[in-house]
Amino acid sequence: MRPAPDSTTRFTDRAGDYAAARPGYPGAIATTLIAELKLAPDAVVADIGSGTGLSCEPFLCAGLAVIGVEPNEAMRAEGDRQLAAFAGFRSMAGTAEATTLPEASVDLLLAAQAFHWFDVAAARAEALRILKRPPLAALIWNDRVSEGSAFAEGYEQLLLDFGIGYTEIRHRHGHEDSVAAFFGHRDFRVASFPNPTALDWPTLAARLNSASYTPKAGHPNHAPMVARLRQLFDAAQRDGRVAMDYVTRVFYGPIG
């Protein structure tokens, strides 16, 4: 599966909303991967498509060095700001298919909420080039729970009604044929972690606007979309917040 032609630029004007409102990743991901993959304390992680750095943080907090590889300048700059306090972090311009990292220079390749934009064959070849042996990788998605409450189901319907290419992008998340093509086998391990979030109105609106498939301000569907979101929020909020639950899925193991 090949990426959309604009996959490296589609978040340029959404970086602020992305950093402010996207869900983070459970710290248990880092501790699980360190234990399961037997990563050394001085292991180096390359986070490919690191965006604003949300997926880097659990690994930095666990004491690992992280290189954020991000092609989008606005997202990369936001990540540098967000992670400035971590001495173990640095970022660089690059893509999954051409990271510019040296050969055999990293211990773990990570891609969180980004793999579905990659050219799988080219990204696999680049991963094998930059990884030490054994070549270890983890592909991560935050999957929003879309049923079980009126708010969850209403939010999903909002995206179906207003999203631009939403269904196609949703179906590409964690597509196991693509994951298997990247790993070169189907013996990768899978772990899931609950990742609940509670959002006030400004954060909820920013989370919606951070999605690459939602109409931007000025688009004729933007105002009706936000009005629908406000109705959903007002009906579901408790003490000024709504619950938006995620399950974080991790596919991990050696690339064969």
mmCIF file of C-alpha atoms in Angstrom:
data_model
loop_
_atom_site.group_PDB
_atom_site.id
_atom_site.type_symbol
_atom_site.label_atom_id
_atom_site.label_comp_id
_atom_site.label_asym_id
_atom_site.label_seq_id
_atom_site.Cartn_x
_atom_site.Cartn_y
_atom_site.Cartn_z
ATOM 1 C CA MET A 1 0.000 0.000 0.000
ATOM 2 C CA ARG A 2 1.496 3.310 -1.056
ATOM 3 C CA PRO A 3 1.098 6.525 0.945
ATOM 4 C CA ALA A 4 -1.002 9.453 -0.136
ATOM 5 C CA PRO A 5 1.106 11.915 -2.163
ATOM 6 C CA ASP A 6 0.726 14.666 0.449
ATOM 7 C CA SER A 7 1.369 12.489 3.486
ATOM 8 C CA THR A 8 4.414 14.480 4.630
ATOM 9 C CA THR A 9 2.686 17.873 4.410
ATOM 10 C CA ARG A 10 -0.931 17.249 5.396
ATOM 11 C CA PHE A 11 -0.381 18.216 9.076
ATOM 12 C CA THR A 12 1.563 21.439 8.408
ATOM 13 C CA ASP A 13 -1.232 23.760 9.530
ATOM 14 C CA ARG A 14 -2.497 21.426 12.272
ATOM 15 C CA ALA A 15 0.681 21.085 14.349
ATOM 16 C CA GLY A 16 -0.540 23.294 17.196
ATOM 17 C CA ASP A 17 -3.857 21.471 17.551
ATOM 18 C CA TYR A 18 -2.038 18.145 17.262
ATOM 19 C CA ALA A 19 0.359 18.944 20.106
ATOM 20 C CA ALA A 20 -2.364 20.421 22.300
ATOM 21 C CA ALA A 21 -5.071 17.834 21.876
ATOM 22 C CA ARG A 22 -3.951 14.456 20.521
ATOM 23 C CA PRO A 23 -3.865 11.610 23.041
ATOM 24 C CA GLY A 24 -0.496 10.539 24.367
ATOM 25 C CA TYR A 25 0.700 6.970 24.772
ATOM 26 C CA PRO A 26 0.674 4.828 27.930
ATOM 27 C CA GLY A 27 4.006 4.560 29.697
ATOM 28 C CA ALA A 28 3.455 0.801 29.832
ATOM 29 C CA ILE A 29 4.289 0.610 26.127
ATOM 30 C CA ALA A 30 7.911 1.541 26.788
ATOM 31 C CA THR A 31 8.317 -0.697 29.832
ATOM 32 C CA THR A 32 6.717 -3.623 27.982
ATOM 33 C CA LEU A 33 8.917 -3.257 24.903
ATOM 34 C CA ILE A 34 12.069 -2.797 26.989
ATOM 35 C CA ALA A 35 11.319 -6.034 28.843
ATOM 36 C CA GLU A 36 9.974 -8.094 25.939
ATOM 37 C CA LEU A 37 12.652 -7.046 23.443
ATOM 38 C CA LYS A 38 15.447 -7.011 26.046
ATOM 39 C CA LEU A 39 16.538 -3.473 25.224
ATOM 40 C CA ALA A 40 19.688 -2.275 26.969
ATOM 41 C CA PRO A 41 19.572 0.865 29.172
ATOM 42 C CA ASP A 42 21.593 2.742 26.532
ATOM 43 C CA ALA A 43 19.405 1.604 23.624
ATOM 44 C CA VAL A 44 18.664 4.156 20.890
ATOM 45 C CA VAL A 45 15.126 4.412 19.520
ATOM 46 C CA ALA A 46 14.306 5.936 16.139
ATOM 47 C CA ASP A 47 10.719 7.226 16.129
ATOM 48 C CA ILE A 48 9.774 7.470 12.456
ATOM 49 C CA GLY A 49 7.097 10.041 11.735
ATOM 50 C CA SER A 50 7.524 11.353 15.269
ATOM 51 C CA GLY A 51 5.304 14.381 14.680
ATOM 52 C CA THR A 52 5.020 16.536 17.787
ATOM 53 C CA GLY A 53 6.811 13.971 19.947
ATOM 54 C CA LEU A 54 3.879 12.364 21.747
ATOM 55 C CA SER A 55 5.135 8.854 21.062
ATOM 56 C CA CYS A 56 8.734 9.721 21.996
ATOM 57 C CA GLU A 57 7.873 10.723 25.545
ATOM 58 C CA PRO A 58 7.245 7.287 27.131
ATOM 59 C CA PHE A 59 10.626 6.056 25.883
ATOM 60 C CA LEU A 60 12.413 9.200 27.041
ATOM 61 C CA CYS A 61 10.777 8.878 30.458
ATOM 62 C CA ALA A 62 12.043 5.284 30.568
ATOM 63 C CA GLY A 63 15.587 6.587 30.113
ATOM 64 C CA LEU A 64 16.209 5.675 26.475
ATOM 65 C CA ALA A 65 17.687 7.978 23.840
ATOM 66 C CA VAL A 66 15.178 8.837 21.107
ATOM 67 C CA ILE A 67 15.747 10.259 17.630
ATOM 68 C CA GLY A 68 12.589 11.757 16.185
ATOM 69 C CA VAL A 69 12.579 11.464 12.392
ATOM 70 C CA GLU A 70 9.913 13.767 10.985
ATOM 71 C CA PRO A 71 9.568 15.195 7.455
ATOM 72 C CA ASN A 72 7.149 17.992 8.336
ATOM 73 C CA GLU A 73 8.991 21.087 9.560
ATOM 74 C CA ALA A 74 6.065 22.507 11.555
ATOM 75 C CA MET A 75 5.429 19.215 13.352
ATOM 76 C CA ARG A 76 9.144 18.683 13.988
ATOM 77 C CA ALA A 77 9.534 22.186 15.457
ATOM 78 C CA GLU A 78 6.551 21.585 17.741
ATOM 79 C CA GLY A 79 8.109 18.314 18.885
ATOM 80 C CA ASP A 80 11.394 20.091 19.651
ATOM 81 C CA ARG A 81 9.485 22.546 21.846
ATOM 82 C CA GLN A 82 7.469 19.880 23.615
ATOM 83 C CA LEU A 83 10.503 17.694 24.388
ATOM 84 C CA ALA A 84 13.097 20.379 25.090
ATOM 85 C CA ALA A 85 13.480 19.199 28.691
ATOM 86 C CA PHE A 86 14.707 15.740 27.648
ATOM 87 C CA ALA A 87 18.458 15.573 27.118
ATOM 88 C CA GLY A 88 18.066 12.201 25.388
ATOM 89 C CA PHE A 89 15.970 13.594 22.530
ATOM 90 C CA ARG A 90 17.000 14.969 19.181
ATOM 91 C CA SER A 91 15.103 15.349 15.940
ATOM 92 C CA MET A 92 16.004 15.313 12.296
ATOM 93 C CA ALA A 93 14.338 15.770 8.945
ATOM 94 C CA GLY A 94 13.689 12.496 7.164
ATOM 95 C CA THR A 95 11.074 10.030 6.033
ATOM 96 C CA ALA A 96 10.386 6.361 6.661
ATOM 97 C CA GLU A 97 11.788 5.608 3.241
ATOM 98 C CA ALA A 98 14.884 7.827 3.632
ATOM 99 C CA THR A 99 15.647 8.571 7.293
ATOM 100 C CA THR A 100 19.234 9.816 6.638
ATOM 101 C CA LEU A 101 20.319 7.848 9.749
ATOM 102 C CA PRO A 102 23.591 5.891 9.547
ATOM 103 C CA GLU A 103 23.565 2.181 8.824
ATOM 104 C CA ALA A 104 23.086 -0.092 11.861
ATOM 105 C CA SER A 105 22.774 2.889 14.208
ATOM 106 C CA VAL A 106 19.568 2.247 16.199
ATOM 107 C CA ASP A 107 18.275 -0.547 18.440
ATOM 108 C CA LEU A 108 14.527 -0.124 17.945
ATOM 109 C CA LEU A 109 12.484 1.424 15.157
ATOM 110 C CA LEU A 110 9.184 2.881 16.299
ATOM 111 C CA ALA A 111 6.282 4.244 14.255
ATOM 112 C CA ALA A 112 3.234 5.553 16.117
ATOM 113 C CA GLN A 113 0.136 6.702 14.257
ATOM 114 C CA ALA A 114 2.326 7.003 11.145
ATOM 115 C CA PHE A 115 2.884 3.622 9.501
ATOM 116 C CA HIS A 116 -0.272 3.860 7.376
ATOM 117 C CA TRP A 117 1.382 6.737 5.477
ATOM 118 C CA PHE A 118 4.508 4.735 4.595
ATOM 119 C CA ASP A 119 5.536 3.035 1.385
ATOM 120 C CA VAL A 120 5.793 -0.360 3.073
ATOM 121 C CA ALA A 121 8.465 -1.968 0.886
ATOM 122 C CA ALA A 122 10.734 1.081 0.927
ATOM 123 C CA ALA A 123 10.222 1.649 4.669
ATOM 124 C CA ARG A 124 11.063 -1.988 5.374
ATOM 125 C CA ALA A 125 14.287 -1.740 3.363
ATOM 126 C CA GLU A 126 15.278 1.446 5.196
ATOM 127 C CA ALA A 127 14.459 -0.110 8.575
ATOM 128 C CA LEU A 128 16.705 -3.066 7.850
ATOM 129 C CA ARG A 129 19.476 -0.663 6.841
ATOM 130 C CA ILE A 130 19.441 1.509 9.978
ATOM 131 C CA LEU A 131 18.696 -1.171 12.588
ATOM 132 C CA LYS A 132 21.286 -3.152 14.508
ATOM 133 C CA ARG A 133 20.810 -6.907 14.690
ATOM 134 C CA PRO A 134 18.405 -8.322 15.566
ATOM 135 C CA PRO A 135 16.329 -5.684 13.707
ATOM 136 C CA LEU A 136 13.554 -4.774 16.159
ATOM 137 C CA ALA A 137 10.471 -2.691 15.387
ATOM 138 C CA ALA A 138 7.191 -1.602 16.964
ATOM 139 C CA LEU A 139 4.181 -0.196 15.115
ATOM 140 C CA ILE A 140 1.678 1.616 17.327
ATOM 141 C CA TRP A 141 -1.827 2.994 16.907
ATOM 142 C CA ASN A 142 -4.185 4.788 19.249
ATOM 143 C CA ASP A 143 -7.564 3.372 18.180
ATOM 144 C CA ARG A 144 -10.510 5.423 19.365
ATOM 145 C CA VAL A 145 -13.382 3.419 20.864
ATOM 146 C CA SER A 146 -16.314 4.198 18.580
ATOM 147 C CA GLU A 147 -19.180 2.411 20.304
ATOM 148 C CA GLY A 148 -20.598 1.774 23.750
ATOM 149 C CA SER A 149 -21.809 5.290 24.550
ATOM 150 C CA ALA A 150 -23.932 7.941 22.874
ATOM 151 C CA PHE A 151 -20.925 10.260 22.676
ATOM 152 C CA ALA A 152 -18.575 7.661 21.150
ATOM 153 C CA GLU A 153 -21.148 6.646 18.559
ATOM 154 C CA GLY A 154 -22.115 10.228 17.815
ATOM 155 C CA TYR A 155 -18.488 11.264 17.319
ATOM 156 C CA GLU A 156 -17.919 8.375 14.919
ATOM 157 C CA GLN A 157 -21.028 9.366 12.950
ATOM 158 C CA LEU A 158 -19.788 12.974 12.833
ATOM 159 C CA LEU A 159 -16.552 11.783 11.207
ATOM 160 C CA LEU A 160 -18.449 9.607 8.755
ATOM 161 C CA ASP A 161 -20.663 12.559 7.827
ATOM 162 C CA PHE A 162 -18.012 15.284 7.607
ATOM 163 C CA GLY A 163 -14.653 13.544 7.249
ATOM 164 C CA ILE A 164 -12.802 13.786 3.938
ATOM 165 C CA GLY A 165 -11.389 10.346 3.153
ATOM 166 C CA TYR A 166 -11.977 9.295 6.752
ATOM 167 C CA THR A 167 -13.204 5.773 5.965
ATOM 168 C CA GLU A 168 -10.167 4.989 3.825
ATOM 169 C CA ILE A 169 -7.731 6.238 6.472
ATOM 170 C CA ARG A 170 -9.558 4.424 9.280
ATOM 171 C CA HIS A 171 -9.334 1.121 7.430
ATOM 172 C CA ARG A 172 -5.590 1.521 6.921
ATOM 173 C CA HIS A 173 -4.845 1.699 10.655
ATOM 174 C CA GLY A 174 -3.147 -1.475 11.827
ATOM 175 C CA HIS A 175 -3.983 -3.347 8.608
ATOM 176 C CA GLU A 176 -2.399 -6.702 9.391
ATOM 177 C CA ASP A 177 -1.468 -7.506 5.781
ATOM 178 C CA SER A 178 0.610 -4.321 5.642
ATOM 179 C CA VAL A 179 2.053 -5.001 9.095
ATOM 180 C CA ALA A 180 3.005 -8.530 8.013
ATOM 181 C CA ALA A 181 4.578 -7.199 4.805
ATOM 182 C CA PHE A 182 6.713 -4.831 6.870
ATOM 183 C CA PHE A 183 7.833 -7.472 9.364
ATOM 184 C CA GLY A 184 8.231 -10.110 6.644
ATOM 185 C CA HIS A 185 6.162 -12.615 8.648
ATOM 186 C CA ARG A 186 3.053 -12.928 10.834
ATOM 187 C CA ASP A 187 4.840 -13.968 14.001
ATOM 188 C CA PHE A 188 4.955 -10.427 15.382
ATOM 189 C CA ARG A 189 3.590 -9.982 18.872
ATOM 190 C CA VAL A 190 0.559 -7.829 19.681
ATOM 191 C CA ALA A 191 -0.203 -5.960 22.890
ATOM 192 C CA SER A 192 -3.099 -3.663 23.797
ATOM 193 C CA PHE A 193 -3.269 -0.965 26.460
ATOM 194 C CA PRO A 194 -6.315 1.038 27.624
ATOM 195 C CA ASN A 195 -5.809 4.745 27.045
ATOM 196 C CA PRO A 196 -8.763 6.808 28.344
ATOM 197 C CA THR A 197 -8.861 10.587 27.984
ATOM 198 C CA ALA A 198 -11.104 13.299 29.456
ATOM 199 C CA LEU A 199 -11.543 16.429 27.344
ATOM 200 C CA ASP A 200 -12.922 19.893 27.982
ATOM 201 C CA TRP A 201 -14.566 21.755 25.102
ATOM 202 C CA PRO A 202 -11.469 23.586 23.746
ATOM 203 C CA THR A 203 -9.410 20.387 23.805
ATOM 204 C CA LEU A 204 -12.153 18.358 22.148
ATOM 205 C CA ALA A 205 -12.501 20.968 19.384
ATOM 206 C CA ALA A 206 -8.724 21.021 18.908
ATOM 207 C CA ARG A 207 -8.631 17.215 18.760
ATOM 208 C CA LEU A 208 -11.208 17.209 15.984
ATOM 209 C CA ASN A 209 -9.364 19.953 14.103
ATOM 210 C CA SER A 210 -6.052 18.082 14.454
ATOM 211 C CA ALA A 211 -7.292 15.248 12.222
ATOM 212 C CA SER A 212 -6.008 15.426 8.657
ATOM 213 C CA TYR A 213 -9.356 14.255 7.262
ATOM 214 C CA THR A 214 -11.594 16.930 8.850
ATOM 215 C CA PRO A 215 -12.525 20.083 6.901
ATOM 216 C CA LYS A 216 -10.476 23.128 7.874
ATOM 217 C CA ALA A 217 -11.821 26.489 9.013
ATOM 218 C CA GLY A 218 -13.196 28.255 5.953
ATOM 219 C CA HIS A 219 -14.451 25.044 4.366
ATOM 220 C CA PRO A 220 -18.265 25.120 4.047
ATOM 221 C CA ASN A 221 -18.588 21.999 6.183
ATOM 222 C CA HIS A 222 -16.366 23.197 9.021
ATOM 223 C CA ALA A 223 -18.929 25.304 10.901
ATOM 224 C CA PRO A 224 -21.697 22.657 10.691
ATOM 225 C CA MET A 225 -19.212 20.030 11.868
ATOM 226 C CA VAL A 226 -18.179 22.100 14.903
ATOM 227 C CA ALA A 227 -21.840 22.840 15.683
ATOM 228 C CA ARG A 228 -22.584 19.098 15.691
ATOM 229 C CA LEU A 229 -19.586 18.515 17.928
ATOM 230 C CA ARG A 230 -20.841 21.142 20.371
ATOM 231 C CA GLN A 231 -24.214 19.391 20.557
ATOM 232 C CA LEU A 232 -22.487 16.089 21.296
ATOM 233 C CA PHE A 233 -20.336 17.696 23.964
ATOM 234 C CA ASP A 234 -23.227 19.480 25.683
ATOM 235 C CA ALA A 235 -25.293 16.290 25.815
ATOM 236 C CA ALA A 236 -22.482 14.100 27.190
ATOM 237 C CA GLN A 237 -20.343 16.389 29.374
ATOM 238 C CA ARG A 238 -20.043 15.887 33.085
ATOM 239 C CA ASP A 239 -18.358 18.672 35.043
ATOM 240 C CA GLY A 240 -17.268 20.258 31.764
ATOM 241 C CA ARG A 241 -15.563 17.180 30.293
ATOM 242 C CA VAL A 242 -16.372 14.236 28.052
ATOM 243 C CA ALA A 243 -14.721 10.820 28.020
ATOM 244 C CA MET A 244 -13.002 9.755 24.788
ATOM 245 C CA ASP A 245 -11.512 6.308 25.206
ATOM 246 C CA TYR A 246 -8.764 4.696 23.156
ATOM 247 C CA VAL A 247 -7.109 1.311 22.978
ATOM 248 C CA THR A 248 -3.418 1.574 22.112
ATOM 249 C CA ARG A 249 -2.339 -1.371 19.950
ATOM 250 C CA VAL A 250 1.304 -2.331 19.515
ATOM 251 C CA PHE A 251 2.670 -4.764 16.902
ATOM 252 C CA TYR A 252 6.274 -5.599 17.734
ATOM 253 C CA GLY A 253 9.163 -7.987 17.258
ATOM 254 C CA PRO A 254 12.060 -8.672 14.899
ATOM 255 C CA ILE A 255 11.866 -7.864 11.207
ATOM 256 C CA GLY A 256 12.472 -11.075 9.262
#
